[in-house]
């Protein structure tokens, strides 16, 4: 199953409805305490101190970034408020039970079903090296790509290798979208060989095309859109706030002119042969310098 | 509900995505009477066609999905809107449901999931 958090899983299955979903979220918000509030409550920070630095400072992601940059809290203090937050956290399923939307006896089995559906074929990801740039982001994008590829092709894809790459860009289609992940503005580019474009568009559309026309390119852009969307969900589950813009297709010339970056190359073994997908995470400053 | 046909407005940025959903709904009780490629068009088409159900993507140009949702509900507070998106983040889903969407389908969505949600919507007035 593609990345989906528990509440969405229950909503789509029709086990809970819109009102029950929102009531559970509301209960979570009244009980769960953001880290900034915990720090103020414990006297580690003055009320209003953070707001002077950043109006959005009370999201946990921003809070941790600011306190680290400004050395506002010690490591022990951060650990203490994080531990307390976790201990008092009410999970979505528990909120449903407390609200009477779900019988306690159903929560465990449903969560197990959800976890089984969401389980990842770890062997496919074992090639993702530890040293790739922006490791968490790369691994999530790579996993989401594989998951979506499997979803559409229904065939197991073996990852042959995942290697850092510098400037080699494959011929074919380049699809990019801008992501704001935490405080990083990233450009995510997926480059695919023409043959892989044909295969993906065939699976997406259900029919084979002799040539890759506008609709086929649209299908591949949608493939990337779904990959990125699912990656965002996984990152979000890891407390990483993400914003996304719709993917666009870019020529190689435009890509090289505007963005030069470290890349990760993933070689896929499929029933149709071996293909390469490359991921680029350009440096933001290069993008600003090139400008348009 | 037997033999009844429901009018659907389909709003999604990629033409491919609209083509796939239209295909999925072919020969069902749900007939796509209008399409829109951005949020602004979605609101215009809603006003013109008054569909029974709106399938609305979250990430769209000109006017976003949530903004279009707000405007559609201002035109008709009883509008039944189902969000369709690859971005299934909790904040996004909560925002859309809070504004007034009845359901949220995360892509990739198969025909069965889409029909299940639409059938629940017309049977109960809500996706449950």
Tab-separated table of C-alpha atoms in Angstrom:
chain	number	residue	atom	x	y	z
A	1	UNK	CA	0.000	0.000	0.000
A	2	UNK	CA	1.127	3.511	-0.660
A	3	UNK	CA	1.922	5.779	2.253
A	4	UNK	CA	-1.209	6.645	4.157
A	5	UNK	CA	-1.649	7.566	7.769
A	6	UNK	CA	-4.021	5.576	9.967
A	7	UNK	CA	-6.846	8.108	9.994
A	8	UNK	CA	-6.923	8.308	6.205
A	9	UNK	CA	-6.875	4.515	5.993
A	10	UNK	CA	-9.959	4.282	8.201
A	11	UNK	CA	-11.695	7.105	6.338
A	12	UNK	CA	-11.188	5.520	2.927
A	13	UNK	CA	-12.308	2.122	4.191
A	14	UNK	CA	-15.508	3.702	5.446
A	15	UNK	CA	-14.822	2.608	9.028
A	16	UNK	CA	-15.086	6.192	10.225
A	17	UNK	CA	-16.805	9.187	8.691
A	18	UNK	CA	-15.826	12.799	8.244
A	19	UNK	CA	-17.262	13.952	11.548
A	20	UNK	CA	-15.566	11.169	13.505
A	21	UNK	CA	-12.262	11.976	11.805
A	22	UNK	CA	-12.492	15.664	12.670
A	23	UNK	CA	-13.623	14.986	16.251
A	24	UNK	CA	-10.588	12.758	16.780
A	25	UNK	CA	-8.232	15.411	15.395
A	26	UNK	CA	-9.888	17.990	17.637
A	27	UNK	CA	-9.391	15.786	20.698
A	28	UNK	CA	-5.754	15.256	19.796
A	29	UNK	CA	-5.204	18.990	19.519
A	30	UNK	CA	-6.698	19.650	22.945
A	31	UNK	CA	-4.500	17.046	24.610
A	32	UNK	CA	-1.272	16.973	22.639
A	33	UNK	CA	1.153	19.637	23.643
A	34	UNK	CA	3.578	21.245	21.215
A	35	UNK	CA	7.185	21.290	22.354
A	36	UNK	CA	7.249	25.074	22.631
A	37	UNK	CA	4.379	25.026	25.131
A	38	UNK	CA	6.114	22.329	27.136
A	39	UNK	CA	9.319	24.347	27.236
A	40	UNK	CA	7.452	27.399	28.505
A	41	UNK	CA	5.494	25.360	31.056
A	42	UNK	CA	8.713	23.937	32.476
A	43	UNK	CA	10.235	27.375	32.683
A	44	UNK	CA	12.941	26.602	30.105
A	45	UNK	CA	11.824	29.535	27.966
A	46	UNK	CA	9.973	32.777	28.489
A	47	UNK	CA	6.558	33.088	26.918
A	48	UNK	CA	6.882	35.198	23.779
A	49	UNK	CA	10.620	34.655	23.473
A	50	UNK	CA	10.303	32.379	20.473
A	51	UNK	CA	7.619	34.407	18.745
A	52	UNK	CA	10.076	37.292	18.514
A	53	UNK	CA	12.404	35.082	16.500
A	54	UNK	CA	9.874	33.428	14.226
A	55	UNK	CA	6.097	33.792	14.101
A	56	UNK	CA	5.799	30.137	13.115
A	57	UNK	CA	8.035	29.068	15.955
A	58	UNK	CA	5.501	26.887	17.719
A	59	UNK	CA	5.423	24.130	15.116
A	60	UNK	CA	7.633	21.371	16.484
A	61	UNK	CA	9.817	21.376	13.369
A	62	UNK	CA	10.490	25.117	13.530
A	63	UNK	CA	10.862	25.060	17.299
A	64	UNK	CA	13.616	22.451	17.197
A	65	UNK	CA	15.409	24.280	14.426
A	66	UNK	CA	15.344	27.605	16.292
A	67	UNK	CA	16.402	26.253	19.677
A	68	UNK	CA	19.245	24.402	18.035
A	69	UNK	CA	20.439	27.371	15.986
A	70	UNK	CA	20.159	29.817	18.870
A	71	UNK	CA	21.263	27.336	21.546
A	72	UNK	CA	18.200	28.225	23.584
A	73	UNK	CA	17.893	24.836	25.272
A	74	UNK	CA	20.333	22.164	26.366
A	75	UNK	CA	20.203	18.684	24.899
A	76	UNK	CA	18.863	17.400	28.200
A	77	UNK	CA	16.065	19.942	28.219
A	78	UNK	CA	15.064	19.017	24.664
A	79	UNK	CA	15.066	15.351	25.593
A	80	UNK	CA	12.966	16.027	28.665
A	81	UNK	CA	10.222	17.906	26.863
A	82	UNK	CA	10.277	15.452	23.947
A	83	UNK	CA	9.896	12.520	26.320
A	84	UNK	CA	7.033	14.187	28.137
A	85	UNK	CA	5.324	15.015	24.859
A	86	UNK	CA	5.568	11.420	23.714
A	87	UNK	CA	4.286	10.038	27.011
A	88	UNK	CA	1.238	12.282	26.915
A	89	UNK	CA	0.614	11.929	23.192
A	90	UNK	CA	-2.764	10.583	22.210
A	91	UNK	CA	-2.691	8.674	18.983
A	92	UNK	CA	-5.436	8.963	16.422
A	93	UNK	CA	-6.847	5.510	17.111
A	94	UNK	CA	-6.997	6.207	20.829
A	95	UNK	CA	-8.798	9.496	20.155
A	96	UNK	CA	-11.409	7.589	18.155
A	97	UNK	CA	-11.920	5.186	21.051
A	98	UNK	CA	-12.206	7.983	23.594
A	99	UNK	CA	-14.802	9.691	21.405
A	100	UNK	CA	-16.783	6.465	21.071
A	101	UNK	CA	-16.231	6.355	17.317
A	102	UNK	CA	-14.450	3.041	17.521
A	103	UNK	CA	-14.859	0.125	19.916
A	104	UNK	CA	-11.651	-0.534	21.892
A	105	UNK	CA	-11.679	-4.148	20.758
A	106	UNK	CA	-11.521	-3.082	17.114
A	107	UNK	CA	-8.560	-0.738	17.406
A	108	UNK	CA	-5.832	-3.382	17.693
A	109	UNK	CA	-6.970	-5.566	14.783
A	110	UNK	CA	-7.591	-2.559	12.539
A	111	UNK	CA	-4.175	-1.158	13.275
A	112	UNK	CA	-2.596	-4.506	12.513
A	113	UNK	CA	-4.413	-4.623	9.184
A	114	UNK	CA	-3.201	-1.118	8.442
A	115	UNK	CA	0.378	-2.015	9.324
A	116	UNK	CA	0.296	-5.155	7.186
A	117	UNK	CA	-1.014	-3.155	4.250
A	118	UNK	CA	1.684	-0.552	4.763
A	119	UNK	CA	4.561	-2.981	5.206
A	120	UNK	CA	7.498	-2.375	2.966
A	121	UNK	CA	9.475	-5.011	1.106
A	122	UNK	CA	12.687	-4.158	2.912
A	123	UNK	CA	14.864	-6.158	0.577
A	124	UNK	CA	14.118	-3.719	-2.203
A	125	UNK	CA	15.481	-0.821	-0.219
A	126	UNK	CA	18.628	-2.402	1.079
A	127	UNK	CA	20.649	-0.823	-1.704
A	128	UNK	CA	19.935	2.706	-0.533
A	129	UNK	CA	23.257	3.807	0.865
A	130	UNK	CA	23.652	5.734	4.057
A	131	UNK	CA	25.825	8.370	2.507
A	132	UNK	CA	23.464	9.786	-0.109
A	133	UNK	CA	22.768	13.500	0.164
A	134	UNK	CA	19.686	14.464	2.141
A	135	UNK	CA	19.451	10.850	3.146
A	136	UNK	CA	15.955	10.800	4.558
A	137	UNK	CA	14.492	12.651	1.603
A	138	UNK	CA	16.242	10.502	-0.954
A	139	UNK	CA	15.243	7.289	0.747
A	140	UNK	CA	11.610	8.360	0.955
A	141	UNK	CA	11.485	9.404	-2.674
A	142	UNK	CA	13.153	6.208	-3.786
A	143	UNK	CA	10.815	4.050	-1.745
A	144	UNK	CA	7.775	5.927	-2.972
A	145	UNK	CA	8.957	5.524	-6.574
A	146	UNK	CA	9.321	1.796	-6.140
A	147	UNK	CA	5.974	1.474	-4.375
A	148	UNK	CA	4.138	3.367	-7.083
A	149	UNK	CA	5.957	1.486	-9.814
A	150	UNK	CA	4.924	-1.785	-8.241
A	151	UNK	CA	1.373	-0.545	-7.843
A	152	UNK	CA	1.069	0.191	-11.521
A	153	UNK	CA	3.128	-2.637	-12.963
A	154	UNK	CA	2.159	-5.284	-10.428
A	155	UNK	CA	5.654	-6.654	-10.836
A	156	UNK	CA	8.424	-6.780	-8.325
A	157	UNK	CA	11.102	-4.327	-9.197
A	158	UNK	CA	14.565	-5.122	-8.017
A	159	UNK	CA	16.766	-2.193	-7.259
A	160	UNK	CA	20.083	-2.994	-8.871
A	161	UNK	CA	22.002	-0.182	-7.370
A	162	UNK	CA	21.627	3.260	-5.961
A	163	UNK	CA	24.669	5.375	-6.541
A	164	UNK	CA	25.620	8.983	-6.084
A	165	UNK	CA	25.850	10.656	-9.429
A	166	UNK	CA	27.265	14.010	-10.369
A	167	UNK	CA	26.200	15.382	-13.698
A	168	UNK	CA	25.183	12.546	-15.979
A	169	UNK	CA	21.623	13.123	-17.073
A	170	UNK	CA	19.860	10.451	-19.066
A	171	UNK	CA	18.146	11.197	-22.310
A	172	UNK	CA	14.453	11.269	-21.917
A	173	UNK	CA	11.964	13.138	-19.847
A	174	UNK	CA	12.724	15.356	-16.931
A	175	UNK	CA	9.990	16.072	-14.508
A	176	UNK	CA	10.497	18.454	-11.695
A	177	UNK	CA	8.624	19.832	-8.788
A	178	UNK	CA	9.569	22.157	-6.004
A	179	UNK	CA	9.412	21.019	-2.466
A	180	UNK	CA	9.735	22.963	0.708
A	181	UNK	CA	10.808	20.414	3.266
A	182	UNK	CA	11.270	21.813	6.735
A	183	UNK	CA	13.305	24.907	6.035
A	184	UNK	CA	14.886	23.605	2.837
A	185	UNK	CA	13.688	24.642	-0.600
A	186	UNK	CA	14.440	21.692	-2.821
A	187	UNK	CA	13.949	20.876	-6.428
A	188	UNK	CA	13.085	17.297	-7.028
A	189	UNK	CA	13.803	16.119	-10.537
A	190	UNK	CA	13.118	12.708	-11.904
A	191	UNK	CA	14.801	11.879	-15.171
A	192	UNK	CA	13.562	8.882	-17.092
A	193	UNK	CA	14.685	7.253	-20.299
A	194	UNK	CA	12.227	7.358	-23.191
A	195	UNK	CA	11.582	3.637	-23.013
A	196	UNK	CA	10.735	3.836	-19.340
A	197	UNK	CA	8.418	6.752	-20.094
A	198	UNK	CA	6.605	4.547	-22.588
A	199	UNK	CA	6.338	1.705	-20.072
A	200	UNK	CA	5.075	3.885	-17.266
A	201	UNK	CA	2.574	5.668	-19.487
A	202	UNK	CA	1.378	2.305	-20.785
A	203	UNK	CA	0.739	1.042	-17.296
A	204	UNK	CA	-0.824	4.273	-16.157
A	205	UNK	CA	-3.132	4.488	-19.151
A	206	UNK	CA	-3.721	0.799	-19.693
A	207	UNK	CA	-2.802	1.022	-23.347
A	208	UNK	CA	0.494	1.146	-25.203
A	209	UNK	CA	1.357	4.206	-27.233
A	210	UNK	CA	3.553	4.138	-30.317
A	211	UNK	CA	4.848	7.571	-29.514
A	212	UNK	CA	5.084	9.570	-26.359
A	213	UNK	CA	2.589	12.355	-26.933
A	214	UNK	CA	1.112	15.002	-24.633
A	215	UNK	CA	-1.255	12.584	-22.905
A	216	UNK	CA	1.537	10.087	-22.269
A	217	UNK	CA	3.754	12.809	-20.836
A	218	UNK	CA	0.838	13.915	-18.719
A	219	UNK	CA	0.520	10.344	-17.445
A	220	UNK	CA	4.176	10.274	-16.474
A	221	UNK	CA	3.918	13.660	-14.793
A	222	UNK	CA	1.009	12.247	-12.813
A	223	UNK	CA	3.189	9.261	-11.893
A	224	UNK	CA	5.765	11.675	-10.509
A	225	UNK	CA	3.022	13.645	-8.783
A	226	UNK	CA	1.875	10.499	-7.004
A	227	UNK	CA	5.449	9.532	-6.114
A	228	UNK	CA	6.098	12.946	-4.648
A	229	UNK	CA	2.764	13.035	-2.860
A	230	UNK	CA	3.370	9.674	-1.260
A	231	UNK	CA	6.882	10.694	-0.298
A	232	UNK	CA	5.445	13.790	1.348
A	233	UNK	CA	3.088	11.652	3.387
A	234	UNK	CA	5.965	9.469	4.590
A	235	UNK	CA	8.075	12.494	5.416
A	236	UNK	CA	5.118	14.028	7.211
A	237	UNK	CA	4.770	10.861	9.259
A	238	UNK	CA	8.375	11.466	10.274
A	239	UNK	CA	7.444	14.936	11.557
A	240	UNK	CA	8.807	16.636	8.472
A	241	UNK	CA	6.590	19.432	7.155
A	242	UNK	CA	6.411	19.485	3.374
A	243	UNK	CA	4.890	21.808	0.805
A	244	UNK	CA	4.567	20.761	-2.799
A	245	UNK	CA	3.963	22.350	-6.159
A	246	UNK	CA	2.532	20.522	-9.175
A	247	UNK	CA	5.221	18.773	-11.215
A	248	UNK	CA	6.242	20.144	-14.575
A	249	UNK	CA	8.155	18.730	-17.491
A	250	UNK	CA	11.450	20.404	-18.273
A	251	UNK	CA	13.878	20.037	-21.151
A	252	UNK	CA	17.421	18.941	-20.496
A	253	UNK	CA	18.699	22.319	-21.647
A	254	UNK	CA	16.582	24.181	-19.141
A	255	UNK	CA	17.566	21.778	-16.442
A	256	UNK	CA	21.300	22.141	-17.016
A	257	UNK	CA	21.041	25.889	-17.335
A	258	UNK	CA	19.198	26.375	-14.145
A	259	UNK	CA	20.180	23.559	-11.880
A	260	UNK	CA	23.319	21.599	-11.369
A	261	UNK	CA	23.272	19.320	-8.457
A	262	UNK	CA	24.270	16.197	-6.712
A	263	UNK	CA	22.159	13.358	-7.945
A	264	UNK	CA	21.234	9.859	-7.041
A	265	UNK	CA	20.915	7.290	-9.761
A	266	UNK	CA	18.697	4.274	-9.278
A	267	UNK	CA	18.908	1.354	-11.636
A	268	UNK	CA	15.771	-0.724	-11.791
A	269	UNK	CA	15.475	-4.275	-13.035
A	270	UNK	CA	12.058	-4.889	-14.517
A	271	UNK	CA	10.480	-7.489	-16.726
A	272	UNK	CA	11.132	-5.142	-19.630
A	273	UNK	CA	14.799	-4.670	-18.940
A	274	UNK	CA	16.985	-2.324	-16.969
A	275	UNK	CA	16.220	1.345	-16.610
A	276	UNK	CA	17.574	4.322	-14.850
A	277	UNK	CA	15.804	6.944	-12.840
A	278	UNK	CA	17.821	9.833	-11.510
A	279	UNK	CA	16.969	12.142	-8.686
A	280	UNK	CA	18.417	15.577	-8.335
A	281	UNK	CA	18.466	17.723	-5.272
A	282	UNK	CA	19.903	20.990	-6.514
A	283	UNK	CA	21.460	23.511	-4.214
A	284	UNK	CA	19.053	26.366	-3.644
A	285	UNK	CA	21.690	29.006	-4.192
A	286	UNK	CA	22.467	27.767	-7.687
A	287	UNK	CA	18.832	28.135	-8.536
A	288	UNK	CA	18.751	31.664	-7.192
A	289	UNK	CA	21.907	32.619	-9.067
A	290	UNK	CA	20.631	31.287	-12.371
A	291	UNK	CA	17.228	32.829	-11.838
A	292	UNK	CA	14.688	33.372	-14.548
B	1	UNK	CA	-30.780	5.042	-6.073
B	2	UNK	CA	-31.622	2.254	-8.534
B	3	UNK	CA	-31.346	3.452	-12.143
B	4	UNK	CA	-30.542	6.915	-10.915
B	5	UNK	CA	-27.632	8.740	-12.522
B	6	UNK	CA	-25.576	11.257	-10.613
B	7	UNK	CA	-23.868	14.192	-12.277
B	8	UNK	CA	-20.195	14.555	-11.462
B	9	UNK	CA	-17.902	17.517	-11.948
B	10	UNK	CA	-14.295	16.359	-12.224
B	11	UNK	CA	-11.611	18.913	-11.394
B	12	UNK	CA	-7.985	17.836	-11.670
B	13	UNK	CA	-4.969	19.516	-13.201
B	14	UNK	CA	-3.588	16.730	-15.433
B	15	UNK	CA	-5.717	15.790	-18.429
B	16	UNK	CA	-4.519	12.233	-18.010
B	17	UNK	CA	-5.884	12.032	-14.491
B	18	UNK	CA	-9.272	13.304	-15.624
B	19	UNK	CA	-9.280	10.772	-18.458
B	20	UNK	CA	-8.575	7.910	-16.053
B	21	UNK	CA	-11.297	8.871	-13.582
B	22	UNK	CA	-13.787	9.374	-16.406
B	23	UNK	CA	-12.930	5.942	-17.679
B	24	UNK	CA	-13.353	4.467	-14.209
B	25	UNK	CA	-16.812	5.992	-13.902
B	26	UNK	CA	-17.989	4.875	-17.336
B	27	UNK	CA	-20.986	2.513	-17.172
B	28	UNK	CA	-21.672	3.404	-13.554
B	29	UNK	CA	-24.328	5.515	-11.915
B	30	UNK	CA	-21.918	8.449	-11.976
B	31	UNK	CA	-21.691	10.494	-15.142
B	32	UNK	CA	-18.945	13.076	-15.647
B	33	UNK	CA	-20.855	16.064	-17.027
B	34	UNK	CA	-18.052	18.613	-16.768
B	35	UNK	CA	-14.317	18.834	-16.282
B	36	UNK	CA	-12.003	21.527	-14.982
B	37	UNK	CA	-8.222	21.881	-15.153
B	38	UNK	CA	-7.851	24.406	-12.368
B	39	UNK	CA	-9.688	25.689	-9.332
B	40	UNK	CA	-11.154	28.721	-11.034
B	41	UNK	CA	-12.703	26.588	-13.769
B	42	UNK	CA	-13.969	24.177	-11.132
B	43	UNK	CA	-15.988	26.906	-9.446
B	44	UNK	CA	-17.288	28.185	-12.790
B	45	UNK	CA	-18.321	24.720	-13.914
B	46	UNK	CA	-19.985	24.035	-10.593
B	47	UNK	CA	-22.027	27.185	-10.925
B	48	UNK	CA	-23.016	26.300	-14.475
B	49	UNK	CA	-23.769	22.575	-14.126
B	50	UNK	CA	-24.850	22.234	-10.467
B	51	UNK	CA	-23.511	18.659	-10.271
B	52	UNK	CA	-24.547	16.171	-7.629
B	53	UNK	CA	-20.942	15.463	-6.711
B	54	UNK	CA	-17.625	17.221	-7.226
B	55	UNK	CA	-14.341	15.329	-7.420
B	56	UNK	CA	-11.766	17.993	-6.642
B	57	UNK	CA	-7.993	17.752	-6.652
B	58	UNK	CA	-6.076	19.525	-3.892
B	59	UNK	CA	-3.102	20.840	-5.846
B	60	UNK	CA	-4.311	22.910	-8.774
B	61	UNK	CA	-3.136	26.100	-10.450
B	62	UNK	CA	-4.833	29.518	-10.292
B	63	UNK	CA	-7.134	28.583	-7.436
B	64	UNK	CA	-6.142	25.716	-5.164
B	65	UNK	CA	-8.385	22.815	-4.301
B	66	UNK	CA	-9.173	23.998	-0.764
B	67	UNK	CA	-9.887	27.526	-2.032
B	68	UNK	CA	-12.161	26.166	-4.761
B	69	UNK	CA	-13.860	23.978	-2.163
B	70	UNK	CA	-14.580	27.045	-0.035
B	71	UNK	CA	-16.033	28.928	-3.003
B	72	UNK	CA	-18.161	25.979	-4.099
B	73	UNK	CA	-19.630	25.635	-0.626
B	74	UNK	CA	-20.377	29.352	-0.601
B	75	UNK	CA	-22.379	28.817	-3.773
B	76	UNK	CA	-24.132	25.784	-2.329
B	77	UNK	CA	-23.619	24.794	1.294
B	78	UNK	CA	-25.032	21.319	0.554
B	79	UNK	CA	-22.551	20.555	-2.209
B	80	UNK	CA	-21.039	17.110	-1.956
B	81	UNK	CA	-17.318	17.376	-2.599
B	82	UNK	CA	-14.763	14.589	-2.522
B	83	UNK	CA	-11.121	15.597	-2.525
B	84	UNK	CA	-8.754	13.587	-4.668
B	85	UNK	CA	-5.038	14.028	-4.155
B	86	UNK	CA	-1.631	12.412	-4.031
B	87	UNK	CA	-0.892	14.488	-0.932
B	88	UNK	CA	-2.469	12.633	1.929
B	89	UNK	CA	-0.860	14.565	4.748
B	90	UNK	CA	-2.915	14.785	7.901
B	91	UNK	CA	-2.997	18.600	7.875
B	92	UNK	CA	-4.189	18.647	4.257
B	93	UNK	CA	-6.936	16.135	4.897
B	94	UNK	CA	-8.041	17.877	8.086
B	95	UNK	CA	-8.104	21.243	6.333
B	96	UNK	CA	-10.273	19.942	3.486
B	97	UNK	CA	-12.677	18.088	5.739
B	98	UNK	CA	-12.930	21.086	8.053
B	99	UNK	CA	-13.796	23.388	5.164
B	100	UNK	CA	-16.543	20.942	4.254
B	101	UNK	CA	-15.367	18.197	1.932
B	102	UNK	CA	-17.234	14.969	2.602
B	103	UNK	CA	-14.380	12.594	1.847
B	104	UNK	CA	-10.753	12.437	0.812
B	105	UNK	CA	-9.342	9.887	-1.599
B	106	UNK	CA	-5.592	9.555	-1.826
B	107	UNK	CA	-3.966	8.742	-5.153
B	108	UNK	CA	-3.278	6.306	-6.603
B	109	UNK	CA	-6.937	5.451	-6.262
B	110	UNK	CA	-8.455	2.478	-7.981
B	111	UNK	CA	-11.920	2.328	-9.456
B	112	UNK	CA	-13.241	0.341	-6.515
B	113	UNK	CA	-12.162	2.943	-3.943
B	114	UNK	CA	-13.616	5.830	-5.938
B	115	UNK	CA	-16.941	4.065	-6.455
B	116	UNK	CA	-17.107	3.000	-2.816
B	117	UNK	CA	-16.714	6.588	-1.671
B	118	UNK	CA	-19.194	7.971	-4.210
B	119	UNK	CA	-21.782	5.322	-3.413
B	120	UNK	CA	-21.441	6.005	0.316
B	121	UNK	CA	-21.891	9.697	-0.366
B	122	UNK	CA	-25.147	9.344	-2.259
B	123	UNK	CA	-26.532	6.678	0.039
B	124	UNK	CA	-25.851	8.382	3.324
B	125	UNK	CA	-25.154	11.970	2.428
B	126	UNK	CA	-21.631	11.451	3.790
B	127	UNK	CA	-18.759	9.092	3.065
B	128	UNK	CA	-19.489	6.465	5.726
